[in-house]
PDB file of C-alpha atoms in Angstrom:
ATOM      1  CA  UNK A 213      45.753  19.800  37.811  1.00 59.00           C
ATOM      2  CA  UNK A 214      42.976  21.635  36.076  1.00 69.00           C
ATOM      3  CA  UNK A 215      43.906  20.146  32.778  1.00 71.00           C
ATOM      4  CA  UNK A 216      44.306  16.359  33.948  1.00 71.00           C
ATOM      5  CA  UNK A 217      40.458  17.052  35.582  1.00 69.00           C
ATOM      6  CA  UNK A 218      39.366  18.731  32.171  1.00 69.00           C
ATOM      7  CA  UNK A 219      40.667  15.587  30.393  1.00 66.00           C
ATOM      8  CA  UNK A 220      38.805  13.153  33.029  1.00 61.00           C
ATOM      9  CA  UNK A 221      35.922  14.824  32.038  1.00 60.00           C
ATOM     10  CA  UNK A 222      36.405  14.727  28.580  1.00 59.00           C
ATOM     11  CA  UNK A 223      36.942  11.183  28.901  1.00 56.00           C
ATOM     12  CA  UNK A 224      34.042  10.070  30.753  1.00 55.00           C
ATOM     13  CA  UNK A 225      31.561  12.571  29.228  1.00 54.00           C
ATOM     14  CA  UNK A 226      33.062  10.406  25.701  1.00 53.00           C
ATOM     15  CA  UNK A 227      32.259   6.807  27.507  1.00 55.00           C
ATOM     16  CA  UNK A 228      28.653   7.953  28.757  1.00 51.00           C
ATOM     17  CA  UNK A 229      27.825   9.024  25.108  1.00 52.00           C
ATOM     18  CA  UNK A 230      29.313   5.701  23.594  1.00 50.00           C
ATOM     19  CA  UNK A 231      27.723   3.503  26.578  1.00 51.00           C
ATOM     20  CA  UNK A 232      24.138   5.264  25.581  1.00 54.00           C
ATOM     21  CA  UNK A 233      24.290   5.198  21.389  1.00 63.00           C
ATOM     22  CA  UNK A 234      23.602   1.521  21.329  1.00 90.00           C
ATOM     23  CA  UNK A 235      22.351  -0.016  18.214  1.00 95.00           C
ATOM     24  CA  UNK A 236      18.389  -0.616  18.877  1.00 97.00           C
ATOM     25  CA  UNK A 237      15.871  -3.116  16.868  1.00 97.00           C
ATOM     26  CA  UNK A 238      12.815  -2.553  16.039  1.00 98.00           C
ATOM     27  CA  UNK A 239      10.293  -4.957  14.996  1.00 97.00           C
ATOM     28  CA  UNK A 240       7.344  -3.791  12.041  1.00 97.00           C
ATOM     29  CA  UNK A 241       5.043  -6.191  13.375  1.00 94.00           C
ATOM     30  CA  UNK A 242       2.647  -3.316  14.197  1.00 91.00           C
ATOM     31  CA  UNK A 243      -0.187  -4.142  17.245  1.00 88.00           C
ATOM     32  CA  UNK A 244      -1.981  -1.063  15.602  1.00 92.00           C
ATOM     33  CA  UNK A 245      -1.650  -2.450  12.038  1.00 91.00           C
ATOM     34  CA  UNK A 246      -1.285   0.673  10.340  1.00 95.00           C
ATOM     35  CA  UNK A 247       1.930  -0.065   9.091  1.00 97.00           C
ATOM     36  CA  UNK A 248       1.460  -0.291   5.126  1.00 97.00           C
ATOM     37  CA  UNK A 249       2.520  -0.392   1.357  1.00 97.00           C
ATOM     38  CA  UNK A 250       0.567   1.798  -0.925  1.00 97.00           C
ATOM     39  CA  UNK A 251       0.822   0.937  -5.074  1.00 97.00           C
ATOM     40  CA  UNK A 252      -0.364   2.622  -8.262  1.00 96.00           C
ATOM     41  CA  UNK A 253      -0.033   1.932 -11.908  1.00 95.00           C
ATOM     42  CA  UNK A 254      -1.572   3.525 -14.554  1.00 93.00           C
ATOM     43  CA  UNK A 255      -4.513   1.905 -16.784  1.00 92.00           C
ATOM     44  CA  UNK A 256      -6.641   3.659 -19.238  1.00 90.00           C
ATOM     45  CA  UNK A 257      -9.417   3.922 -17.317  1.00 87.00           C
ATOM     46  CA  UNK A 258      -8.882   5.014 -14.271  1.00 91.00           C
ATOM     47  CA  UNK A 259      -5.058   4.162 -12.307  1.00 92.00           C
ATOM     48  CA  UNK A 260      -5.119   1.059 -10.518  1.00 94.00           C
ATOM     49  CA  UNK A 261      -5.099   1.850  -6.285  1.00 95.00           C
ATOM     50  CA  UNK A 262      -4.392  -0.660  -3.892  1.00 96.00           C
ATOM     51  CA  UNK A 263      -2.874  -1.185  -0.387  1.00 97.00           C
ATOM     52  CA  UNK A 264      -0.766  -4.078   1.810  1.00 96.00           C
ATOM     53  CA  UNK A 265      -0.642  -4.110   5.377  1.00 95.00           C
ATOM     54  CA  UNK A 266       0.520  -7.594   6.176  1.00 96.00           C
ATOM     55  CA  UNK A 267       4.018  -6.361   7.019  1.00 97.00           C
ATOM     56  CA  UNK A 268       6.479  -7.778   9.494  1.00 97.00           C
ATOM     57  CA  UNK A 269      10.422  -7.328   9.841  1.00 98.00           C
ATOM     58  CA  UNK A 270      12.534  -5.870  11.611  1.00 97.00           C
ATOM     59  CA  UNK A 271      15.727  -3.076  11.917  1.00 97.00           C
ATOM     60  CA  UNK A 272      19.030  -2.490  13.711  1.00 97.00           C
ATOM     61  CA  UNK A 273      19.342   1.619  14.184  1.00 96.00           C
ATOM     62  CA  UNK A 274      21.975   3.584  15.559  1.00 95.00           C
ATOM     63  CA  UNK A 275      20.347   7.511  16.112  1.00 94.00           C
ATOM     64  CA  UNK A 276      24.222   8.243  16.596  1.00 93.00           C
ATOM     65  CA  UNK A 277      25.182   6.264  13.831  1.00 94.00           C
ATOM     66  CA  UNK A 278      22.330   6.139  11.345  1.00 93.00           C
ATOM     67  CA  UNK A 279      24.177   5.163   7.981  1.00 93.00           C
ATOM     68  CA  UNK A 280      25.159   2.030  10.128  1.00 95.00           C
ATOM     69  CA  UNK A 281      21.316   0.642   9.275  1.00 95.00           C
ATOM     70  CA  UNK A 282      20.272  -2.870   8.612  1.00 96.00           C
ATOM     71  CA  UNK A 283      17.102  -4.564   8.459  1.00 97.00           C
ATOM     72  CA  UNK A 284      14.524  -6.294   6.265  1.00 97.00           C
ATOM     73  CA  UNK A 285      10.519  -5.900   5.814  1.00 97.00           C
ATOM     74  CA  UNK A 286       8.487  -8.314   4.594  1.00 98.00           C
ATOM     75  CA  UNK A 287       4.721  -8.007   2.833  1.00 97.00           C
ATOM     76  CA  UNK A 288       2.469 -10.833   2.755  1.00 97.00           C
ATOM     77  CA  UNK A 289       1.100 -10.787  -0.597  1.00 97.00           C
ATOM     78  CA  UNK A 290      -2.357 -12.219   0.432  1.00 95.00           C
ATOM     79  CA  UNK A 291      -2.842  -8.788   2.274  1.00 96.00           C
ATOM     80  CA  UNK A 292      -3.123  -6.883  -1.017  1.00 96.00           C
ATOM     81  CA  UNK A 293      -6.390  -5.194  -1.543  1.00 96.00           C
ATOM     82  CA  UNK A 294      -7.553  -3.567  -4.670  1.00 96.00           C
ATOM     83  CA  UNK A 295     -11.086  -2.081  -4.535  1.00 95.00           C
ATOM     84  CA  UNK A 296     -12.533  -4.794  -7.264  1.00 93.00           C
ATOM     85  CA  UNK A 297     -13.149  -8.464  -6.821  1.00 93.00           C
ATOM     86  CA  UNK A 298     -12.513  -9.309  -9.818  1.00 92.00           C
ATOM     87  CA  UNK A 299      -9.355  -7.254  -9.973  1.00 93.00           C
ATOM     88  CA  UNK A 300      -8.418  -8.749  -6.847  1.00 94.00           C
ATOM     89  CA  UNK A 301      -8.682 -12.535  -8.177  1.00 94.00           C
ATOM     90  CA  UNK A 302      -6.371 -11.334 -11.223  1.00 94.00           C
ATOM     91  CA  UNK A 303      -3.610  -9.791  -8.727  1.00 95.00           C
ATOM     92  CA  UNK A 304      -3.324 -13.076  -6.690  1.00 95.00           C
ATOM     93  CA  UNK A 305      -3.556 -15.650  -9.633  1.00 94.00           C
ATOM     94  CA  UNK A 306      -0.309 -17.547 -11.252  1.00 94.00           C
ATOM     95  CA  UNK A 307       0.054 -14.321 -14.339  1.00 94.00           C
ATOM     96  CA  UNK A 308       0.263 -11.867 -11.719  1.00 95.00           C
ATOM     97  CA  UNK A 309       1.472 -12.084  -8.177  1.00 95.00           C
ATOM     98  CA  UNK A 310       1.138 -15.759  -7.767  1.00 95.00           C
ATOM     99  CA  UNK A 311       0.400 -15.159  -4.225  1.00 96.00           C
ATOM    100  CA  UNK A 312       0.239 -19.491  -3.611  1.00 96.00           C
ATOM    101  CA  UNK A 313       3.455 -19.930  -4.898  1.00 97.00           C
ATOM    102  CA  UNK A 314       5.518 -16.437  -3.961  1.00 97.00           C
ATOM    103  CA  UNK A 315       3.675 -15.684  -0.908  1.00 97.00           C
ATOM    104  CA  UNK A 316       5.743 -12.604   0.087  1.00 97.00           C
ATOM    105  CA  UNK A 317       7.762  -9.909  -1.104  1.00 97.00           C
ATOM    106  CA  UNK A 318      11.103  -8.798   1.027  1.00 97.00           C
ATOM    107  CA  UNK A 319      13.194  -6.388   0.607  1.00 97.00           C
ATOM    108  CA  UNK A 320      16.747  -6.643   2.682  1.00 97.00           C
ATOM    109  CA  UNK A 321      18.619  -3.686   3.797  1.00 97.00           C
ATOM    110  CA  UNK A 322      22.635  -3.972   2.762  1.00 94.00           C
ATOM    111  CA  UNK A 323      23.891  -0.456   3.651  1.00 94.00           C
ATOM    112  CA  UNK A 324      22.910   3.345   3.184  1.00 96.00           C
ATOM    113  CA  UNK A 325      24.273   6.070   1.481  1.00 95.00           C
ATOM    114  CA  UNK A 326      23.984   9.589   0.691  1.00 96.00           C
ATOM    115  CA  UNK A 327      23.211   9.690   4.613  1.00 96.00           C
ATOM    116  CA  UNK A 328      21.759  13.506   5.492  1.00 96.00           C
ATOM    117  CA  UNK A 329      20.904  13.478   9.749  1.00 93.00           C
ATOM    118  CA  UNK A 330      18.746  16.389  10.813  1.00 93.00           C
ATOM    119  CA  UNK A 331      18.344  16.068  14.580  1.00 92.00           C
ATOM    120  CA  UNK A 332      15.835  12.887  14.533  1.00 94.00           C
ATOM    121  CA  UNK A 333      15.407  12.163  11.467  1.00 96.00           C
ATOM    122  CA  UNK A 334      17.557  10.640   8.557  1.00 96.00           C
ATOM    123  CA  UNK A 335      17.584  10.661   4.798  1.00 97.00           C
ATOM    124  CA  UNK A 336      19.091   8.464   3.141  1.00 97.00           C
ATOM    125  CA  UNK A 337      19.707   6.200  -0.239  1.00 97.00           C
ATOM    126  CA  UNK A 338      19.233   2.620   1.069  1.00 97.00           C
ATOM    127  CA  UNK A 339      20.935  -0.210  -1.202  1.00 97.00           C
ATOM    128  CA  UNK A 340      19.364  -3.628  -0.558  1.00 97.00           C
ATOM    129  CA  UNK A 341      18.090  -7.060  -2.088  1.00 97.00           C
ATOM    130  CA  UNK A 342      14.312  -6.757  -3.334  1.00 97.00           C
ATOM    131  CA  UNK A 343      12.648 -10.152  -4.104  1.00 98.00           C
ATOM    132  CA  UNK A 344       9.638 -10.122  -5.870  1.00 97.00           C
ATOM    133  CA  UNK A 345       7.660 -13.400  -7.509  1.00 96.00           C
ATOM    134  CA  UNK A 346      10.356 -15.536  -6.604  1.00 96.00           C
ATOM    135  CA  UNK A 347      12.785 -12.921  -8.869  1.00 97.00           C
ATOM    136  CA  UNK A 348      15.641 -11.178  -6.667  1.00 97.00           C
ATOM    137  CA  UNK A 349      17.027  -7.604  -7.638  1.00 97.00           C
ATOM    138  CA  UNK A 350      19.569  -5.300  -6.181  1.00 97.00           C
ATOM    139  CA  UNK A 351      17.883  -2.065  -5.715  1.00 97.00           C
ATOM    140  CA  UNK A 352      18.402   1.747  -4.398  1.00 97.00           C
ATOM    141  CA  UNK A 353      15.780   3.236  -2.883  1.00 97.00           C
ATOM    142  CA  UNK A 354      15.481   7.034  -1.050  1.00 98.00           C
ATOM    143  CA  UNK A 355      13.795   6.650   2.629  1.00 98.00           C
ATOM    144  CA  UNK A 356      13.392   8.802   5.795  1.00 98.00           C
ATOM    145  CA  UNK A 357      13.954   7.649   9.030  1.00 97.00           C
ATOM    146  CA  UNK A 358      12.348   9.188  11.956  1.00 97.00           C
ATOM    147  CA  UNK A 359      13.729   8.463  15.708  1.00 97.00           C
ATOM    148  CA  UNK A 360      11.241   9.126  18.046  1.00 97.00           C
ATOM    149  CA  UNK A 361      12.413   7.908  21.373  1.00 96.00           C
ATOM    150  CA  UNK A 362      10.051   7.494  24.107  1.00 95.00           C
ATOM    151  CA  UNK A 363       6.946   8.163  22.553  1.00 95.00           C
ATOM    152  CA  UNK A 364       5.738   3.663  22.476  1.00 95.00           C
ATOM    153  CA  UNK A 365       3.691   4.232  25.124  1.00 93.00           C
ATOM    154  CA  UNK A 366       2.185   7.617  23.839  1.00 93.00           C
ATOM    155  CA  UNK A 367       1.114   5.971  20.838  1.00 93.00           C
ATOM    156  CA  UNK A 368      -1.343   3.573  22.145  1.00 87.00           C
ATOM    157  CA  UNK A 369      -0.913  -0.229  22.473  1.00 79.00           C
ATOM    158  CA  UNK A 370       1.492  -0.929  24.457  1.00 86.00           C
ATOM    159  CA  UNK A 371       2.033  -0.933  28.312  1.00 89.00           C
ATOM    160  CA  UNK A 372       5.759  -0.482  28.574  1.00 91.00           C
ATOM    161  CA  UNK A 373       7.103   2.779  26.903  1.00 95.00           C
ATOM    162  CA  UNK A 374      10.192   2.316  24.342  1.00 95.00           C
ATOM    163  CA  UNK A 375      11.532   3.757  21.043  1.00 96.00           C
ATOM    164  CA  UNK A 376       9.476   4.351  17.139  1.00 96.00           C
ATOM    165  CA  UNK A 377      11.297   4.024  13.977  1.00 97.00           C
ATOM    166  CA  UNK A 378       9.273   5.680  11.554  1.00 98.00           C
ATOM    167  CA  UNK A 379      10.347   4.432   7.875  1.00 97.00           C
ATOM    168  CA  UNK A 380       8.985   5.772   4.737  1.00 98.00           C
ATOM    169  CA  UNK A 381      10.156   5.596   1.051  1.00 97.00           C
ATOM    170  CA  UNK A 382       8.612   6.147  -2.250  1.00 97.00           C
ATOM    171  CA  UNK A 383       9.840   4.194  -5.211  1.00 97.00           C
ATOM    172  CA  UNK A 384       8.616   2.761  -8.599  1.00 97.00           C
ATOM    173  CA  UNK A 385       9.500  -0.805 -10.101  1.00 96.00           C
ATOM    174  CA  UNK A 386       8.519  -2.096 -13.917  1.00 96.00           C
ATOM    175  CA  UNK A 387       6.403  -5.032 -13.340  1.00 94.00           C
ATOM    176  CA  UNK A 388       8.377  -6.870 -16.383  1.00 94.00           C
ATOM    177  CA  UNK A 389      11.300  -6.908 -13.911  1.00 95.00           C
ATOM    178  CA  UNK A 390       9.755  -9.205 -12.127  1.00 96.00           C
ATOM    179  CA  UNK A 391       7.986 -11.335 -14.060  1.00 93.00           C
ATOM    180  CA  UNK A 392       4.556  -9.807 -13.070  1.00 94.00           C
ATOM    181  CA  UNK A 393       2.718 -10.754 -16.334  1.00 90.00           C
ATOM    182  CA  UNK A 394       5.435  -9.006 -17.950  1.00 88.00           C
ATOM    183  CA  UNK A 395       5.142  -7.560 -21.295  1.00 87.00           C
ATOM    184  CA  UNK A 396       1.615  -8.714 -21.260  1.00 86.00           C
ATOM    185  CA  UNK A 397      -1.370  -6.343 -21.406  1.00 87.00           C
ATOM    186  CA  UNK A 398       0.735  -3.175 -21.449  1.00 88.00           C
ATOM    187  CA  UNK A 399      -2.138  -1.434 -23.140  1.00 87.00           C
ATOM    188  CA  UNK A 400      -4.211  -2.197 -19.878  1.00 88.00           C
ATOM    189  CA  UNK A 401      -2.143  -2.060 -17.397  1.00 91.00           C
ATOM    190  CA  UNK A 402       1.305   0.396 -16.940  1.00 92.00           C
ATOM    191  CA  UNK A 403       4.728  -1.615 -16.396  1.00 94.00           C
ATOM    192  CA  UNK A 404       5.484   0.877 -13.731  1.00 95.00           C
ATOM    193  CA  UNK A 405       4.316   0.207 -10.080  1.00 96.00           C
ATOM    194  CA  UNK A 406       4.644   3.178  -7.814  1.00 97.00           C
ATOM    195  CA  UNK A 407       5.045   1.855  -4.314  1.00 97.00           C
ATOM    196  CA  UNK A 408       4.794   3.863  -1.080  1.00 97.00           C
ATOM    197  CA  UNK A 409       6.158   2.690   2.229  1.00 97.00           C
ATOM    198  CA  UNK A 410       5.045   4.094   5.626  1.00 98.00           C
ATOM    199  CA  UNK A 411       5.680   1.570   8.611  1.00 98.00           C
ATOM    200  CA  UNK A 412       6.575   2.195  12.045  1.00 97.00           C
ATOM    201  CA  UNK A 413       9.035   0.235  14.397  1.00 97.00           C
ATOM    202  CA  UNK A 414       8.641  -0.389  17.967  1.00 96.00           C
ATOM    203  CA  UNK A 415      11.730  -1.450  20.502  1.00 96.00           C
ATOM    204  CA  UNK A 416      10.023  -1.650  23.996  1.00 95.00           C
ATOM    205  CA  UNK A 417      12.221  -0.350  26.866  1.00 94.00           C
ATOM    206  CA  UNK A 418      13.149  -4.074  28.880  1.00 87.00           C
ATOM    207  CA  UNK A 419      10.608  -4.067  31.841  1.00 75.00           C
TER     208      UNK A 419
ATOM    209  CA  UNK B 162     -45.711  -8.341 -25.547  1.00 86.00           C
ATOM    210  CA  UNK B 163     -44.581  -5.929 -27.669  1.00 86.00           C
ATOM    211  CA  UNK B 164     -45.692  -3.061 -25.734  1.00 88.00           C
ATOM    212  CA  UNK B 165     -44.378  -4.749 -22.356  1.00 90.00           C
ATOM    213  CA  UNK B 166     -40.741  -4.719 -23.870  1.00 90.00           C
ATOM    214  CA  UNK B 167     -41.251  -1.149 -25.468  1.00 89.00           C
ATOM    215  CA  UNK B 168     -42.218  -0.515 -21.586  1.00 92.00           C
ATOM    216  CA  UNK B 169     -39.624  -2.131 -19.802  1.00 93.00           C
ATOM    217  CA  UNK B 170     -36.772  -1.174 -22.243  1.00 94.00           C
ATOM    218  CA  UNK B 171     -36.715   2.921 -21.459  1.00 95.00           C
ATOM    219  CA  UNK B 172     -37.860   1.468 -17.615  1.00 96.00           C
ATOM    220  CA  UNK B 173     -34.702  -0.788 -17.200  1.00 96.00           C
ATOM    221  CA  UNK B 174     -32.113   2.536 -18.554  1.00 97.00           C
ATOM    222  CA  UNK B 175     -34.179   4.977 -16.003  1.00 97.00           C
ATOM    223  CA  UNK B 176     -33.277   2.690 -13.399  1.00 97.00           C
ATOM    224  CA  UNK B 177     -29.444   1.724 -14.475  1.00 97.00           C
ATOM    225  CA  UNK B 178     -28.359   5.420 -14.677  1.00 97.00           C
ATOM    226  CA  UNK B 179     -30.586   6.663 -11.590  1.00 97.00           C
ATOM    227  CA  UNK B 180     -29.000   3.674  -9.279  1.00 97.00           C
ATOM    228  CA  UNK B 181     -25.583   4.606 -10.957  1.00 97.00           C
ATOM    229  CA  UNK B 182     -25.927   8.428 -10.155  1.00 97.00           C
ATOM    230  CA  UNK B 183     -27.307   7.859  -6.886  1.00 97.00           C
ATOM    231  CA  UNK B 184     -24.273   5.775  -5.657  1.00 96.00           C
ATOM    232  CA  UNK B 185     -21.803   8.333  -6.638  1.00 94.00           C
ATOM    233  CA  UNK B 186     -21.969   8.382 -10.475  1.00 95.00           C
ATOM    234  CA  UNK B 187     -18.448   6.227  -9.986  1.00 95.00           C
ATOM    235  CA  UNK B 188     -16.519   6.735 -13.739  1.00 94.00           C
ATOM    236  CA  UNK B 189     -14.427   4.052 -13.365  1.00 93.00           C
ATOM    237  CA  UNK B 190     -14.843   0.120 -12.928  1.00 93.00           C
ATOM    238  CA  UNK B 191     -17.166  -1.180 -10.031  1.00 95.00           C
ATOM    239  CA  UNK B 192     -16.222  -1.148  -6.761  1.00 96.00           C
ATOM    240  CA  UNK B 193     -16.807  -3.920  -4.028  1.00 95.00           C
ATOM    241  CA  UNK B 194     -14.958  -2.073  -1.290  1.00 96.00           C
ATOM    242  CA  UNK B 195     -13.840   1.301  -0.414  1.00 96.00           C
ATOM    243  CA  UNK B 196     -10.665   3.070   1.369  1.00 95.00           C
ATOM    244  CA  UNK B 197     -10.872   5.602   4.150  1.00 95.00           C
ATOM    245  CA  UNK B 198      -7.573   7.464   5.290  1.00 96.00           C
ATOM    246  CA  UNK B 199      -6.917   7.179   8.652  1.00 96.00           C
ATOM    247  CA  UNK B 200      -4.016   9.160   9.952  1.00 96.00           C
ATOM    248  CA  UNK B 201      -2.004   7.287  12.976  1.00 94.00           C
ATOM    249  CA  UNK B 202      -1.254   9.544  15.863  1.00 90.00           C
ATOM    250  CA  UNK B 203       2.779  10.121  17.123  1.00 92.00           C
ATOM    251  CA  UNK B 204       3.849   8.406  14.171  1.00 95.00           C
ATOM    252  CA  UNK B 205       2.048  10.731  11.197  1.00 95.00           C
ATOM    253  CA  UNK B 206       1.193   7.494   9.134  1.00 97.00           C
ATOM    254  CA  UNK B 207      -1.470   7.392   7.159  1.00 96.00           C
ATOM    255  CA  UNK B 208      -3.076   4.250   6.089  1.00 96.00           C
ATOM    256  CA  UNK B 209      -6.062   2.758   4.241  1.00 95.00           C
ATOM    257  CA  UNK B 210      -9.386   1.370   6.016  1.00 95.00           C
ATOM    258  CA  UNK B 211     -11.393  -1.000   3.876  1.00 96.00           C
ATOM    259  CA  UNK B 212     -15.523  -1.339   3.807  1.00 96.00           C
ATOM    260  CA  UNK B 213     -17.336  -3.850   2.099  1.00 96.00           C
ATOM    261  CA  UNK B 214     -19.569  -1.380  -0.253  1.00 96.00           C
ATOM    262  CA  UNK B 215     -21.084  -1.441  -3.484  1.00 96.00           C
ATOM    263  CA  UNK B 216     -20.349   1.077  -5.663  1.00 97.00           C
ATOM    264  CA  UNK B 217     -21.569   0.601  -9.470  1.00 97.00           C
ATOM    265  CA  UNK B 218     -19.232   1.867 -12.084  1.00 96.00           C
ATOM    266  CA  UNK B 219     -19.014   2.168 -15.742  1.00 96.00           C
ATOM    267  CA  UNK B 220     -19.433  -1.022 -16.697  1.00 94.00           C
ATOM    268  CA  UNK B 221     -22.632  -1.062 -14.836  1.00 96.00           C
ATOM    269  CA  UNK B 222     -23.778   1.285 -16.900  1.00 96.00           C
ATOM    270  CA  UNK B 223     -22.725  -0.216 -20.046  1.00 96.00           C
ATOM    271  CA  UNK B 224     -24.494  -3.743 -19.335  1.00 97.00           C
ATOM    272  CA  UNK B 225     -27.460  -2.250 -17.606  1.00 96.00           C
ATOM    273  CA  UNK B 226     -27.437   0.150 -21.026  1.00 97.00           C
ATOM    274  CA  UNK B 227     -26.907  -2.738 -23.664  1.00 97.00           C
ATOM    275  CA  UNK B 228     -29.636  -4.870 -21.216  1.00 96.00           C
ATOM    276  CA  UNK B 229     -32.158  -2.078 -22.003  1.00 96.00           C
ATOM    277  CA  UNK B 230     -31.128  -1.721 -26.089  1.00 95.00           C
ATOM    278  CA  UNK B 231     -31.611  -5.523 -26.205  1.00 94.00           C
ATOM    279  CA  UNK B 232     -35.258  -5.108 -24.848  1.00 93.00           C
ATOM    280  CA  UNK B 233     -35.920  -1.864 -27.484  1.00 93.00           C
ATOM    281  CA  UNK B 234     -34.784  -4.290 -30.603  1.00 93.00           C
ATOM    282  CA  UNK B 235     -36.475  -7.418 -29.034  1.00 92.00           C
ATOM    283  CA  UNK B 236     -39.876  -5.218 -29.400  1.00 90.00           C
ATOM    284  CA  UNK B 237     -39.028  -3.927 -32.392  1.00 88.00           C
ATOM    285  CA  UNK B 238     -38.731  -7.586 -33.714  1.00 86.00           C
ATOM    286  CA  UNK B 239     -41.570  -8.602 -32.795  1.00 82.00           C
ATOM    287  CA  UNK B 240     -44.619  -7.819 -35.446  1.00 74.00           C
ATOM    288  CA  UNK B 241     -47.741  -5.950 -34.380  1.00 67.00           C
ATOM    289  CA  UNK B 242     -50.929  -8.338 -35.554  1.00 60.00           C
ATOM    290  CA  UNK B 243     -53.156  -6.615 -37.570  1.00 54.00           C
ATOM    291  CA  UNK B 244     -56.297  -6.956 -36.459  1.00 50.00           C
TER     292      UNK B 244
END
């Protein structure tokens, strides 16, 4: 008797957990618009800063299954901003980003690897499809997840409370890759673009 | 003439590298705008704020520089009448 109740509870202690570690997605399209891409490349005289915060997208994450991940963000290349005008007209014309004809840059999530959970957050490798100027490339990049659940309403901007995805990643890409005025003016401008992700997903709870 | 240009040449570097030094003696190229960090609460994020502001840099300095040479050798060319 005691072990067929022991097994019962086993049993529906296992359902509860599987009924509550549903996969949840989260939409980037920030109402605080702080979600953003920083970038970097070297030039003689001073590196070349700049930041993106047209970002939208959105993930499927499991906290009980985080490897499971899949998703895609996308950057609106008109929402680049370097601090010079002049600079700024360069990025956006047909040599460089092109932003009229290629007027975004995705990058699609195809699986994770390398998967290390700590209680809410997750590193990981993520493997996905990164399409730049019109030029697609399989890439590996190493992110951190962060799970916060509850804390939508805390945050500011929202009347319902739900879940945060916190993503962020740190990665470089050569320029010539792309076609980004590639192999031009390498003595002004570094192939190598170091990007920096920090964006924030929100799933509201269902009112 | 003359001495107007021998006036204005030393007048027009005073005022390049005093403007330059006074909005933040910037050593790298002009700026039109400018970043503040802002750090997002919860989440930890930090992002960029952008203002609209001026900020002369070293090229600046270099036409505001060559403006004032051109005025020193455009006196310089010109001949003194005897009287």
């Amino acid at each position: 008797m005691k072990t067929h109740h022991l097994i019962a509870t086993i049993a529906i202690t296992a359902l509860a957990t599987a009924l509550n570690a549903a996969p949840i997605t989260f939409d980037f399209k920030d109402p605080k618009g702080v979600n953003n891409i920083v970038f970097q490349t070297d030039a003689p005289l001073e590196s070349i800063n700049g930041t993106a915060n047209g970002i939208t997208g959105s993930a499927v994450f499991d906290p009980e299954n985080p490897a499971a991940v899949t998703g895609s963000i996308t950057l609106d290349v008109k929402s680049l901003r370097v601090p010079n005008d002049a600079m700024q007209g360069h990025l956006a014309g047909e040599r460089w980003m092109n932003a009229e004809a290629f007027p975004t840059i995705t990058f699609e999530v195809t699986g994770a690897s390398n998967v290390r959970a700590n209680g809410d957050t997750t590193e990981a490798d993520l493997s996905g499809n990164l399409t730049v100027k019109g030029v697609t490339k399989a890439v590996t990049v190493p992110a951190k997840l962060t799970f916060l659940k509850a804390k939508l309403k805390a945050r500011g901007g929202s009347k319902v409370d739900g879940d945060l995805l916190v993503v962020r990643s740190s990665f470089a890409i050569k320029r010539s890759d792309y076609g980004i005025n590639a192999g031009q003016q390498l003595d002004k401008v570094s192939d190598e673009i170091h990007l920096s992700l920090s964006v924030v997903g929100i799933a509201p709870y269902a009112e | 003439m003359k001495r107007l240009l021998l006036i204005a040449s030393p007048v027009v570097a005073l005022a390049v590298i005093a403007t330059w030094a006074a909005l933040g003696a910037n050593t790298g190229w002009t700026k039109n705008r400018v970043q503040q960090t802002h750090t997002d609460e919860i989440t930890g994020i930090e992002h960029a704020v952008w203002t609209e502001r001026w900020v002369p840099g070293v090229d600046f300095l270099a036409v505001g520089l060559a403006c004032s040479a051109g005025l020193l050798i455009a006196s310089l060319a010109i001949r003194t009448r005897k009287a």
